[in-house]
Amino acid sequence: MESNPSDHPRASTIFLSKSQTDVREKRKSNHINHVSPGQLTKKYSSCSTIFIDDSTVSQPNLRSTIKCVTLAIFYHIKNSSSVIPRTLFQREEVPDDYYKHDPDHKHIYRFVRTLFSAAQLTAECAIVTLVYLERLLTYAEIDICPSNWKRIVLGAILLASKVWDDQAVWNVDYCQILKDITVEDMNEMERHFLELLQFNINVPASVYAKYYFDLRSLADDNNLSFLLEPLSKERAQKLEAISRLCEDKYKDLSKAAMRRSFSADNLVGIRRSNAILS
């Protein structure tokens, strides 16, 4: 389990590993065919202008994050094994040759975007959804394919919305969004999802941050860059305010940890060191 990326921050994410094969093939094909990259569309900062996006690890951009998460799901399906055992996440009425037709990225994006828009879920919930999805594939040793990806993604979104968001959506609300599913089916799928996860719904901050930055790397590899805008005075003040809130939050956590009593058997203290900038 030490190689499970959904539990350990040093383990490589599965979606980024699966995407590297296609990225290398695209670069090799462009090199062989002498394909020009064309006009540069990426904006670069200069001495007078700084281009920055509005997505941070604490407050990701919703639209860009959903695009990256659905692209990760796309690579999971594209590089899945050809033989998939039937599970609760695969419906019985699906044709036998259904797995041969991989959904494209736009189709997956529309499905996830519809759920997030109707349920008013946050971008952080999308990242946690991907964490639960890869945890399920690792724990249960199953694969995601065209015949079961919708129900697996739905189960991960359902669980992430209840764990992450304070105002979670009820199962009956998802039944109003997806007309071909019943409340009993949703409840059974949720129970089965939790059992396969071994009821491990904890997402450490280090794991969350790793998935966030790996999603940004995935976007760069696939020319799916975040929207860059010049850094204005108002945006700079907004980023500074967010940084102060996060700093105050972590200071409170440090003070709470210092107030804990120490044991002679396990003497643990908080070590502080000044950051070296140069």
XYZ file of C-alpha atoms in Angstrom:
278
model
C 0.000 0.000 0.000
C 3.029 2.337 0.228
C 2.847 2.719 -3.555
C -0.799 3.808 -3.400
C -0.891 7.475 -4.478
C -4.242 8.119 -2.782
C -2.691 7.393 0.629
C 0.987 8.329 0.357
C 2.164 11.724 -0.947
C 5.415 10.364 -2.417
C 3.736 7.775 -4.648
C 3.169 8.791 -8.257
C -0.419 9.344 -9.325
C -1.807 6.686 -11.638
C -3.417 9.072 -14.124
C -0.178 10.992 -14.704
C 1.727 7.756 -15.331
C -0.898 6.568 -17.825
C -0.863 9.870 -19.678
C 2.905 9.931 -20.194
C 2.762 7.225 -22.867
C 0.455 9.284 -25.057
C 2.434 12.450 -24.387
C 5.670 10.804 -25.524
C 3.963 9.409 -28.633
C 2.620 12.840 -29.564
C 6.028 14.428 -29.190
C 7.686 11.642 -31.181
C 5.093 11.922 -33.949
C 5.521 15.688 -34.150
C 9.290 15.263 -34.345
C 9.130 12.615 -37.084
C 6.555 14.507 -39.148
C 8.309 17.839 -38.555
C 5.124 19.343 -37.217
C 5.572 22.955 -36.235
C 4.169 23.955 -32.853
C 2.594 26.937 -34.582
C 2.049 30.319 -33.065
C 2.884 30.539 -29.417
C -0.305 31.080 -27.435
C 1.141 30.726 -23.946
C 1.733 34.000 -22.162
C 5.029 34.625 -20.418
C 5.769 37.107 -17.658
C 8.121 40.012 -18.172
C 9.623 42.748 -16.055
C 6.609 44.979 -16.595
C 3.785 42.409 -16.665
C 3.172 39.280 -14.604
C 0.684 36.736 -15.949
C -0.973 34.549 -13.331
C -4.076 32.410 -13.146
C -6.669 32.542 -10.396
C -6.243 28.892 -9.401
C -4.463 28.048 -6.161
C -4.132 24.847 -4.197
C -6.507 26.192 -1.540
C -8.988 27.696 -4.044
C -8.725 25.975 -7.443
C -10.532 27.257 -10.499
C -13.697 25.188 -10.921
C -13.857 25.003 -14.722
C -10.154 24.283 -15.219
C -10.093 21.725 -12.414
C -13.047 19.783 -13.836
C -11.377 19.769 -17.251
C -8.171 18.354 -15.753
C -9.974 15.745 -13.638
C -12.049 14.540 -16.594
C -8.883 14.367 -18.706
C -7.344 12.149 -16.022
C -10.441 9.918 -16.132
C -10.135 9.817 -19.928
C -6.592 8.446 -19.698
C -7.735 5.896 -17.117
C -10.358 4.573 -19.525
C -8.147 4.740 -22.594
C -5.324 2.765 -20.992
C -7.484 0.257 -19.104
C -7.183 -3.480 -19.575
C -9.269 -5.145 -22.277
C -10.853 -7.738 -19.989
C -13.015 -6.187 -17.267
C -14.833 -8.350 -14.703
C -18.456 -7.482 -14.014
C -19.026 -5.630 -10.770
C -21.764 -3.578 -9.203
C -20.467 -0.600 -11.176
C -21.250 -2.262 -14.498
C -24.885 -2.501 -15.512
C -26.209 -5.807 -16.781
C -27.970 -4.318 -19.820
C -24.718 -2.963 -21.292
C -23.865 -4.751 -24.577
C -20.858 -7.057 -24.608
C -19.012 -4.922 -27.156
C -19.696 -1.685 -25.280
C -16.170 -1.613 -23.878
C -14.728 -1.206 -27.386
C -15.997 2.380 -27.688
C -13.970 4.711 -25.498
C -15.713 7.970 -24.565
C -13.879 11.114 -25.582
C -12.790 13.812 -23.187
C -15.674 16.142 -24.075
C -18.258 13.488 -23.260
C -16.729 12.812 -19.838
C -16.434 16.539 -19.178
C -20.106 17.185 -19.973
C -21.187 14.365 -17.649
C -19.111 15.595 -14.694
C -19.828 19.280 -15.358
C -23.585 18.595 -15.337
C -23.377 16.936 -11.923
C -21.180 19.664 -10.429
C -23.347 22.439 -11.839
C -26.642 20.923 -10.693
C -25.340 19.971 -7.244
C -23.276 23.191 -6.890
C -20.123 21.324 -5.920
C -16.719 22.946 -5.486
C -13.434 22.476 -7.327
C -11.868 20.887 -4.256
C -14.570 18.230 -4.421
C -13.430 17.370 -7.965
C -9.870 16.709 -6.773
C -11.117 14.556 -3.892
C -13.287 12.691 -6.418
C -10.163 11.725 -8.370
C -8.434 10.638 -5.149
C -11.340 8.335 -4.270
C -11.439 6.981 -7.810
C -7.778 5.960 -7.810
C -8.120 4.613 -4.273
C -10.990 2.422 -5.427
C -9.021 1.093 -8.406
C -6.075 0.276 -6.135
C -7.934 -1.198 -3.172
C -10.466 -3.238 -5.150
C -7.994 -4.131 -7.941
C -10.536 -3.277 -10.614
C -10.226 -1.178 -13.726
C -12.365 1.560 -15.184
C -13.744 1.007 -18.680
C -16.449 2.433 -20.996
C -19.122 0.186 -19.471
C -18.615 1.189 -15.834
C -16.952 4.609 -15.786
C -20.149 6.611 -15.253
C -21.192 4.686 -12.156
C -17.664 4.705 -10.708
C -17.351 8.464 -11.251
C -20.843 9.007 -9.849
C -19.992 7.000 -6.734
C -16.768 8.959 -6.229
C -18.571 12.299 -6.670
C -21.327 11.241 -4.291
C -18.847 10.270 -1.598
C -16.605 13.303 -2.111
C -19.553 15.700 -1.877
C -20.619 14.205 1.448
C -17.120 14.141 2.940
C -15.802 17.456 1.634
C -18.738 19.856 1.338
C -20.540 20.987 4.476
C -23.905 20.998 2.695
C -23.881 17.634 0.975
C -26.376 16.655 -1.682
C -28.832 13.884 -0.828
C -28.952 10.755 -2.950
C -32.462 11.594 -4.065
C -31.140 14.846 -5.540
C -28.820 12.916 -7.845
C -31.800 10.825 -8.938
C -33.475 14.027 -10.111
C -30.391 14.878 -12.166
C -29.980 11.364 -13.596
C -33.436 10.066 -14.441
C -32.412 6.437 -15.114
C -31.224 5.649 -11.562
C -33.217 4.980 -8.393
C -32.570 5.923 -4.785
C -32.158 2.255 -3.836
C -29.544 1.846 -6.561
C -27.696 4.938 -5.331
C -27.722 3.716 -1.727
C -26.446 0.288 -2.717
C -23.710 1.790 -4.886
C -22.623 4.090 -2.064
C -22.413 1.210 0.421
C -20.444 -0.912 -2.040
C -18.092 1.983 -2.779
C -17.365 2.464 0.924
C -16.778 -1.256 1.446
C -14.298 -1.404 -1.430
C -12.512 1.630 0.011
C -12.354 -0.214 3.335
C -14.132 2.867 4.774
C -10.949 4.895 4.288
C -12.290 8.312 3.309
C -9.437 10.350 4.777
C -7.546 12.553 2.316
C -4.358 14.046 3.819
C -3.431 17.584 2.827
C -0.176 16.360 1.294
C -2.043 13.893 -0.944
C -4.538 16.570 -1.969
C -1.725 18.973 -2.883
C 0.069 16.280 -4.881
C -3.040 15.590 -6.960
C -3.564 19.307 -7.535
C -0.068 19.885 -8.894
C -0.098 16.650 -10.924
C -3.329 17.843 -12.534
C -1.589 21.073 -13.490
C 1.251 19.027 -14.989
C -1.297 17.001 -16.920
C -2.808 20.222 -18.260
C 0.584 21.496 -19.422
C 1.399 18.204 -21.161
C -1.887 18.322 -23.084
C -1.905 22.048 -23.919
C -4.790 22.531 -21.513
C -3.368 25.580 -19.833
C -5.116 27.606 -17.173
C -6.427 31.026 -18.120
C -3.655 33.565 -17.525
C -4.398 37.210 -16.872
C -2.150 40.166 -15.996
C -1.575 40.602 -12.289
C -3.412 43.766 -11.323
C -3.380 45.595 -8.021
C -6.805 44.203 -7.078
C -5.779 40.587 -7.832
C -2.547 41.030 -5.872
C -4.486 42.262 -2.848
C -6.867 39.313 -3.175
C -3.992 36.798 -3.247
C -2.393 38.521 -0.270
C -5.650 38.270 1.692
C -5.925 34.553 0.905
C -2.318 34.014 2.025
C -2.987 35.796 5.310
C -6.032 33.631 5.998
C -4.035 30.456 5.358
C -1.139 31.729 7.473
C -3.421 32.544 10.403
C -5.048 29.129 10.089
C -1.752 27.272 10.295
C -0.581 29.468 13.177
C -3.655 28.461 15.152
C -2.960 24.803 14.410
C 0.642 25.191 15.569
C -0.433 26.855 18.808
C -2.929 24.084 19.456
C -0.217 21.486 18.922
C 2.171 23.282 21.332
C -0.460 23.228 24.078
C -0.519 19.435 24.074
C 1.158 17.743 27.020
C 4.370 15.883 26.313
C 5.103 12.367 27.478
C 8.470 11.138 28.681
C 8.044 8.037 26.540
C 7.306 9.972 23.395
C 8.738 13.452 23.667
C 7.728 15.311 20.528
C 8.001 19.038 20.055
C 7.547 21.520 17.260
C 10.778 22.598 15.640
C 10.850 25.972 13.970
C 13.444 26.997 11.395
C 13.818 30.165 9.380
C 13.389 29.840 5.648
C 16.552 30.443 3.596
C 15.711 32.529 0.542
C 19.213 33.000 -0.820
